[in-house]
Amino acid sequence: MRVAISEGFVDVLIDQVLADFCARHPGLEIAIDTLSADALVQQVAEGHAHIGLAYNPPPHAAIDPRASCRQPVVLVARPDHPLVLRGGPARIADLLAYPLALMPGSFGIGQAVDVLAHAENVEIRAALTTNSLSALKRIAATGGFVALVGEFAAQREVAAGELAIVPIAHALFRGVHARVLVRAGRPLATAPAELLAWILQRMTMFAAPAAKRRTPRR
Protein backbone atom coordinates (compact mmCIF):
# COMPACT_ATOMS: atom_id res chain seq x y z
CA MET A 1 0.00 0.00 0.00
CA ARG A 2 1.09 3.57 -0.55
CA VAL A 3 0.86 6.53 1.86
CA ALA A 4 1.62 10.11 0.82
CA ILE A 5 2.64 12.52 3.57
CA SER A 6 3.88 16.01 4.20
CA GLU A 7 7.43 15.71 5.56
CA GLY A 8 6.50 17.05 8.97
CA PHE A 9 4.52 13.86 9.68
CA VAL A 10 7.51 11.52 9.33
CA ASP A 11 8.51 11.32 13.00
CA VAL A 12 5.03 11.09 14.49
CA LEU A 13 3.77 8.60 11.89
CA ILE A 14 6.69 6.24 12.43
CA ASP A 15 6.88 6.62 16.21
CA GLN A 16 3.17 6.45 16.95
CA VAL A 17 1.87 4.17 14.19
CA LEU A 18 4.17 2.51 11.67
CA ALA A 19 6.75 0.89 13.94
CA ASP A 20 4.06 -1.17 15.72
CA PHE A 21 1.89 -1.62 12.63
CA CYS A 22 4.74 -3.10 10.60
CA ALA A 23 5.72 -5.36 13.49
CA ARG A 24 2.12 -6.58 13.68
CA HIS A 25 1.91 -7.14 9.91
CA PRO A 26 5.40 -8.19 8.75
CA GLY A 27 4.14 -9.43 5.38
CA LEU A 28 2.74 -6.10 4.22
CA GLU A 29 4.62 -3.87 1.79
CA ILE A 30 4.21 -0.17 2.55
CA ALA A 31 5.57 2.72 0.51
CA ILE A 32 5.82 6.21 2.05
CA ASP A 33 6.23 9.23 -0.24
CA THR A 34 6.96 12.72 1.12
CA LEU A 35 5.35 15.27 -1.20
CA SER A 36 4.21 18.85 -1.43
CA ALA A 37 0.61 19.52 -0.42
CA ASP A 38 -0.45 19.96 -4.04
CA ALA A 39 1.21 16.76 -5.23
CA LEU A 40 -0.04 14.81 -2.22
CA VAL A 41 -3.66 15.76 -2.83
CA GLN A 42 -3.31 14.82 -6.50
CA GLN A 43 -1.82 11.43 -5.64
CA VAL A 44 -4.73 10.60 -3.33
CA ALA A 45 -7.37 12.01 -5.70
CA GLU A 46 -6.03 9.91 -8.58
CA GLY A 47 -5.84 6.75 -6.48
CA HIS A 48 -2.04 6.43 -6.56
CA ALA A 49 -1.89 6.75 -2.75
CA HIS A 50 -4.37 5.04 -0.44
CA ILE A 51 -3.98 7.53 2.44
CA GLY A 52 -2.65 11.07 2.66
CA LEU A 53 -1.39 12.99 5.69
CA ALA A 54 -1.30 16.60 4.62
CA TYR A 55 -0.49 19.94 6.20
CA ASN A 56 -2.77 22.74 4.99
CA PRO A 57 -3.87 20.87 1.85
CA PRO A 58 -5.93 22.61 -0.85
CA PRO A 59 -9.55 21.43 -1.19
CA HIS A 60 -10.32 18.90 -3.91
CA ALA A 61 -13.67 17.48 -5.04
CA ALA A 62 -12.29 13.93 -5.16
CA ILE A 63 -10.88 14.01 -1.61
CA ASP A 64 -12.63 12.89 1.57
CA PRO A 65 -10.98 14.32 4.72
CA ARG A 66 -11.36 11.70 7.45
CA ALA A 67 -9.87 13.76 10.30
CA SER A 68 -8.65 17.28 10.87
CA CYS A 69 -6.89 19.05 13.71
CA ARG A 70 -5.59 22.56 14.15
CA GLN A 71 -1.79 22.75 13.89
CA PRO A 72 -0.67 26.38 13.81
CA VAL A 73 2.19 27.69 11.72
CA VAL A 74 4.92 28.69 14.18
CA LEU A 75 8.36 30.21 14.05
CA VAL A 76 11.32 28.07 15.09
CA ALA A 77 14.72 29.42 16.06
CA ARG A 78 17.66 28.63 18.32
CA PRO A 79 16.81 28.89 22.02
CA ASP A 80 19.15 31.90 22.32
CA HIS A 81 17.59 33.79 19.39
CA PRO A 82 16.34 37.32 20.29
CA LEU A 83 12.72 36.43 19.42
CA VAL A 84 12.85 33.46 21.79
CA LEU A 85 14.52 35.40 24.58
CA ARG A 86 12.04 38.28 24.23
CA GLY A 87 9.13 35.98 25.03
CA GLY A 88 5.58 36.23 23.77
CA PRO A 89 4.29 35.66 20.23
CA ALA A 90 6.03 36.93 17.13
CA ARG A 91 4.43 39.62 14.99
CA ILE A 92 4.35 39.81 11.21
CA ALA A 93 6.98 42.56 11.42
CA ASP A 94 9.30 40.08 13.15
CA LEU A 95 9.15 37.80 10.10
CA LEU A 96 10.51 40.67 8.04
CA ALA A 97 13.28 41.60 10.47
CA TYR A 98 15.34 38.38 10.39
CA PRO A 99 16.59 36.06 7.61
CA LEU A 100 13.68 33.74 6.94
CA ALA A 101 13.63 30.15 5.63
CA LEU A 102 10.43 28.94 3.93
CA MET A 103 8.87 26.12 1.95
CA PRO A 104 7.81 26.83 -1.67
CA GLY A 105 4.25 27.84 -2.50
CA SER A 106 3.21 24.32 -3.50
CA PHE A 107 3.66 23.21 0.12
CA GLY A 108 1.18 23.84 2.92
CA ILE A 109 3.47 26.26 4.75
CA GLY A 110 4.18 28.21 1.58
CA GLN A 111 0.48 28.47 0.78
CA ALA A 112 -0.30 29.74 4.28
CA VAL A 113 2.42 32.39 3.93
CA ASP A 114 1.06 33.47 0.54
CA VAL A 115 -2.46 33.83 1.96
CA LEU A 116 -1.21 35.88 4.90
CA ALA A 117 0.95 38.11 2.69
CA HIS A 118 -2.05 38.84 0.45
CA ALA A 119 -4.37 39.46 3.40
CA GLU A 120 -1.93 41.85 5.09
CA ASN A 121 -0.63 43.40 1.86
CA VAL A 122 2.99 42.70 2.81
CA GLU A 123 5.84 41.04 0.98
CA ILE A 124 7.27 38.18 2.99
CA ARG A 125 10.59 37.40 1.34
CA ALA A 126 12.55 34.25 2.04
CA ALA A 127 16.31 34.40 2.30
CA LEU A 128 16.22 30.62 1.79
CA THR A 129 13.52 28.59 0.03
CA THR A 130 13.70 24.80 0.23
CA ASN A 131 11.36 21.85 -0.16
CA SER A 132 13.18 20.07 2.69
CA LEU A 133 11.78 20.40 6.19
CA SER A 134 15.05 19.01 7.52
CA ALA A 135 16.93 21.84 5.82
CA LEU A 136 14.56 24.42 7.31
CA LYS A 137 15.09 23.14 10.82
CA ARG A 138 18.82 22.67 10.36
CA ILE A 139 19.43 26.23 9.20
CA ALA A 140 17.24 27.63 11.97
CA ALA A 141 19.38 25.70 14.47
CA THR A 142 22.50 27.47 13.23
CA GLY A 143 21.18 30.72 14.71
CA GLY A 144 21.34 32.88 11.59
CA PHE A 145 17.81 32.13 10.40
CA VAL A 146 14.28 31.72 11.64
CA ALA A 147 11.97 29.27 9.89
CA LEU A 148 8.24 28.67 9.63
CA VAL A 149 6.95 25.13 10.23
CA GLY A 150 3.86 23.36 11.49
CA GLU A 151 3.82 23.24 15.28
CA PHE A 152 4.09 19.42 15.39
CA ALA A 153 6.97 19.21 12.91
CA ALA A 154 9.81 20.25 15.23
CA GLN A 155 8.93 18.25 18.36
CA ARG A 156 12.10 16.17 18.27
CA GLU A 157 14.40 19.21 17.92
CA VAL A 158 12.54 21.13 20.61
CA ALA A 159 12.80 18.18 23.01
CA ALA A 160 16.53 17.97 22.29
CA GLY A 161 17.01 21.68 23.04
CA GLU A 162 18.15 22.45 19.48
CA LEU A 163 15.16 24.65 18.60
CA ALA A 164 12.50 26.66 20.38
CA ILE A 165 8.98 27.45 19.18
CA VAL A 166 7.62 30.99 19.01
CA PRO A 167 3.87 31.27 18.30
CA ILE A 168 2.81 33.84 15.74
CA ALA A 169 0.16 36.41 16.57
CA HIS A 170 -2.06 36.07 13.52
CA ALA A 171 -5.38 34.23 13.13
CA LEU A 172 -4.50 32.90 9.68
CA PHE A 173 -1.45 31.07 11.01
CA ARG A 174 -3.29 29.86 14.11
CA GLY A 175 -6.10 28.38 11.98
CA VAL A 176 -4.03 26.06 9.77
CA HIS A 177 -4.99 22.35 9.94
CA ALA A 178 -3.40 18.96 9.47
CA ARG A 179 -5.68 16.46 7.73
CA VAL A 180 -6.03 12.75 6.99
CA LEU A 181 -7.17 12.26 3.40
CA VAL A 182 -8.58 9.40 1.33
CA ARG A 183 -10.11 9.31 -2.12
CA ALA A 184 -13.83 10.03 -2.08
CA GLY A 185 -16.08 7.17 -3.19
CA ARG A 186 -13.30 4.57 -3.11
CA PRO A 187 -13.63 2.04 -0.28
CA LEU A 188 -10.24 1.07 1.11
CA ALA A 189 -9.04 -2.52 0.95
CA THR A 190 -8.54 -4.35 4.24
CA ALA A 191 -4.90 -3.45 4.86
CA PRO A 192 -5.16 0.29 4.06
CA ALA A 193 -8.40 0.47 6.05
CA GLU A 194 -6.67 -1.01 9.09
CA LEU A 195 -3.74 1.38 8.74
CA LEU A 196 -6.19 4.28 8.52
CA ALA A 197 -7.85 3.10 11.73
CA TRP A 198 -4.46 2.96 13.46
CA ILE A 199 -3.66 6.50 12.30
CA LEU A 200 -6.98 7.84 13.61
CA GLN A 201 -6.62 6.02 16.93
CA ARG A 202 -2.89 6.29 17.64
CA MET A 203 -1.62 9.54 16.18
CA THR A 204 -1.98 11.93 19.09
CA MET A 205 -2.96 14.91 16.99
CA PHE A 206 -5.90 13.07 15.42
CA ALA A 207 -6.90 10.91 18.38
CA ALA A 208 -7.24 13.91 20.72
CA PRO A 209 -10.80 15.04 21.54
CA ALA A 210 -10.17 18.36 19.73
CA ALA A 211 -9.60 16.59 16.41
CA LYS A 212 -12.57 16.81 14.09
CA ARG A 213 -13.74 13.58 12.46
CA ARG A 214 -15.87 12.91 9.44
CA THR A 215 -18.05 9.85 9.02
CA PRO A 216 -16.88 7.75 6.05
CA ARG A 217 -19.07 8.19 3.00
CA ARG A 218 -21.22 5.23 2.03
Coordinates of C-alpha atoms in Angstrom, one line a residue:
M1 CA 0.0 0.0 0.0
R2 CA 1.1 3.6 -0.6
V3 CA 0.9 6.5 1.9
A4 CA 1.6 10.1 0.8
I5 CA 2.6 12.5 3.6
S6 CA 3.9 16.0 4.2
E7 CA 7.4 15.7 5.6
G8 CA 6.5 17.0 9.0
F9 CA 4.5 13.9 9.7
V10 CA 7.5 11.5 9.3
D11 CA 8.5 11.3 13.0
V12 CA 5.0 11.1 14.5
L13 CA 3.8 8.6 11.9
I14 CA 6.7 6.2 12.4
D15 CA 6.9 6.6 16.2
Q16 CA 3.2 6.4 17.0
V17 CA 1.9 4.2 14.2
L18 CA 4.2 2.5 11.7
A19 CA 6.7 0.9 13.9
D20 CA 4.1 -1.2 15.7
F21 CA 1.9 -1.6 12.6
C22 CA 4.7 -3.1 10.6
A23 CA 5.7 -5.4 13.5
R24 CA 2.1 -6.6 13.7
H25 CA 1.9 -7.1 9.9
P26 CA 5.4 -8.2 8.8
G27 CA 4.1 -9.4 5.4
L28 CA 2.7 -6.1 4.2
E29 CA 4.6 -3.9 1.8
I30 CA 4.2 -0.2 2.6
A31 CA 5.6 2.7 0.5
I32 CA 5.8 6.2 2.1
D33 CA 6.2 9.2 -0.2
T34 CA 7.0 12.7 1.1
L35 CA 5.4 15.3 -1.2
S36 CA 4.2 18.9 -1.4
A37 CA 0.6 19.5 -0.4
D38 CA -0.4 20.0 -4.0
A39 CA 1.2 16.8 -5.2
L40 CA 0.0 14.8 -2.2
V41 CA -3.7 15.8 -2.8
Q42 CA -3.3 14.8 -6.5
Q43 CA -1.8 11.4 -5.6
V44 CA -4.7 10.6 -3.3
A45 CA -7.4 12.0 -5.7
E46 CA -6.0 9.9 -8.6
G47 CA -5.8 6.7 -6.5
H48 CA -2.0 6.4 -6.6
A49 CA -1.9 6.8 -2.8
H50 CA -4.4 5.0 -0.4
I51 CA -4.0 7.5 2.4
G52 CA -2.6 11.1 2.7
L53 CA -1.4 13.0 5.7
A54 CA -1.3 16.6 4.6
Y55 CA -0.5 19.9 6.2
N56 CA -2.8 22.7 5.0
P57 CA -3.9 20.9 1.8
P58 CA -5.9 22.6 -0.9
P59 CA -9.5 21.4 -1.2
H60 CA -10.3 18.9 -3.9
A61 CA -13.7 17.5 -5.0
A62 CA -12.3 13.9 -5.2
I63 CA -10.9 14.0 -1.6
D64 CA -12.6 12.9 1.6
P65 CA -11.0 14.3 4.7
R66 CA -11.4 11.7 7.5
A67 CA -9.9 13.8 10.3
S68 CA -8.6 17.3 10.9
C69 CA -6.9 19.0 13.7
R70 CA -5.6 22.6 14.1
Q71 CA -1.8 22.7 13.9
P72 CA -0.7 26.4 13.8
V73 CA 2.2 27.7 11.7
V74 CA 4.9 28.7 14.2
L75 CA 8.4 30.2 14.1
V76 CA 11.3 28.1 15.1
A77 CA 14.7 29.4 16.1
R78 CA 17.7 28.6 18.3
P79 CA 16.8 28.9 22.0
D80 CA 19.2 31.9 22.3
H81 CA 17.6 33.8 19.4
P82 CA 16.3 37.3 20.3
L83 CA 12.7 36.4 19.4
V84 CA 12.8 33.5 21.8
L85 CA 14.5 35.4 24.6
R86 CA 12.0 38.3 24.2
G87 CA 9.1 36.0 25.0
G88 CA 5.6 36.2 23.8
P89 CA 4.3 35.7 20.2
A90 CA 6.0 36.9 17.1
R91 CA 4.4 39.6 15.0
I92 CA 4.4 39.8 11.2
A93 CA 7.0 42.6 11.4
D94 CA 9.3 40.1 13.2
L95 CA 9.1 37.8 10.1
L96 CA 10.5 40.7 8.0
A97 CA 13.3 41.6 10.5
Y98 CA 15.3 38.4 10.4
P99 CA 16.6 36.1 7.6
L100 CA 13.7 33.7 6.9
A101 CA 13.6 30.1 5.6
L102 CA 10.4 28.9 3.9
M103 CA 8.9 26.1 1.9
P104 CA 7.8 26.8 -1.7
G105 CA 4.3 27.8 -2.5
S106 CA 3.2 24.3 -3.5
F107 CA 3.7 23.2 0.1
G108 CA 1.2 23.8 2.9
I109 CA 3.5 26.3 4.8
G110 CA 4.2 28.2 1.6
Q111 CA 0.5 28.5 0.8
A112 CA -0.3 29.7 4.3
V113 CA 2.4 32.4 3.9
D114 CA 1.1 33.5 0.5
V115 CA -2.5 33.8 2.0
L116 CA -1.2 35.9 4.9
A117 CA 0.9 38.1 2.7
H118 CA -2.1 38.8 0.5
A119 CA -4.4 39.5 3.4
E120 CA -1.9 41.8 5.1
N121 CA -0.6 43.4 1.9
V122 CA 3.0 42.7 2.8
E123 CA 5.8 41.0 1.0
I124 CA 7.3 38.2 3.0
R125 CA 10.6 37.4 1.3
A126 CA 12.6 34.2 2.0
A127 CA 16.3 34.4 2.3
L128 CA 16.2 30.6 1.8
T129 CA 13.5 28.6 0.0
T130 CA 13.7 24.8 0.2
N131 CA 11.4 21.9 -0.2
S132 CA 13.2 20.1 2.7
L133 CA 11.8 20.4 6.2
S134 CA 15.0 19.0 7.5
A135 CA 16.9 21.8 5.8
L136 CA 14.6 24.4 7.3
K137 CA 15.1 23.1 10.8
R138 CA 18.8 22.7 10.4
I139 CA 19.4 26.2 9.2
A140 CA 17.2 27.6 12.0
A141 CA 19.4 25.7 14.5
T142 CA 22.5 27.5 13.2
G143 CA 21.2 30.7 14.7
G144 CA 21.3 32.9 11.6
F145 CA 17.8 32.1 10.4
V146 CA 14.3 31.7 11.6
A147 CA 12.0 29.3 9.9
L148 CA 8.2 28.7 9.6
V149 CA 7.0 25.1 10.2
G150 CA 3.9 23.4 11.5
E151 CA 3.8 23.2 15.3
F152 CA 4.1 19.4 15.4
A153 CA 7.0 19.2 12.9
A154 CA 9.8 20.2 15.2
Q155 CA 8.9 18.2 18.4
R156 CA 12.1 16.2 18.3
E157 CA 14.4 19.2 17.9
V158 CA 12.5 21.1 20.6
A159 CA 12.8 18.2 23.0
A160 CA 16.5 18.0 22.3
G161 CA 17.0 21.7 23.0
E162 CA 18.1 22.5 19.5
L163 CA 15.2 24.6 18.6
A164 CA 12.5 26.7 20.4
I165 CA 9.0 27.5 19.2
V166 CA 7.6 31.0 19.0
P167 CA 3.9 31.3 18.3
I168 CA 2.8 33.8 15.7
A169 CA 0.2 36.4 16.6
H170 CA -2.1 36.1 13.5
A171 CA -5.4 34.2 13.1
L172 CA -4.5 32.9 9.7
F173 CA -1.5 31.1 11.0
R174 CA -3.3 29.9 14.1
G175 CA -6.1 28.4 12.0
V176 CA -4.0 26.1 9.8
H177 CA -5.0 22.4 9.9
A178 CA -3.4 19.0 9.5
R179 CA -5.7 16.5 7.7
V180 CA -6.0 12.8 7.0
L181 CA -7.2 12.3 3.4
V182 CA -8.6 9.4 1.3
R183 CA -10.1 9.3 -2.1
A184 CA -13.8 10.0 -2.1
G185 CA -16.1 7.2 -3.2
R186 CA -13.3 4.6 -3.1
P187 CA -13.6 2.0 -0.3
L188 CA -10.2 1.1 1.1
A189 CA -9.0 -2.5 0.9
T190 CA -8.5 -4.4 4.2
A191 CA -4.9 -3.5 4.9
P192 CA -5.2 0.3 4.1
A193 CA -8.4 0.5 6.1
E194 CA -6.7 -1.0 9.1
L195 CA -3.7 1.4 8.7
L196 CA -6.2 4.3 8.5
A197 CA -7.8 3.1 11.7
W198 CA -4.5 3.0 13.5
I199 CA -3.7 6.5 12.3
L200 CA -7.0 7.8 13.6
Q201 CA -6.6 6.0 16.9
R202 CA -2.9 6.3 17.6
M203 CA -1.6 9.5 16.2
T204 CA -2.0 11.9 19.1
M205 CA -3.0 14.9 17.0
F206 CA -5.9 13.1 15.4
A207 CA -6.9 10.9 18.4
A208 CA -7.2 13.9 20.7
P209 CA -10.8 15.0 21.5
A210 CA -10.2 18.4 19.7
A211 CA -9.6 16.6 16.4
K212 CA -12.6 16.8 14.1
R213 CA -13.7 13.6 12.5
R214 CA -15.9 12.9 9.4
T215 CA -18.0 9.9 9.0
P216 CA -16.9 7.8 6.1
R217 CA -19.1 8.2 3.0
R218 CA -21.2 5.2 2.0

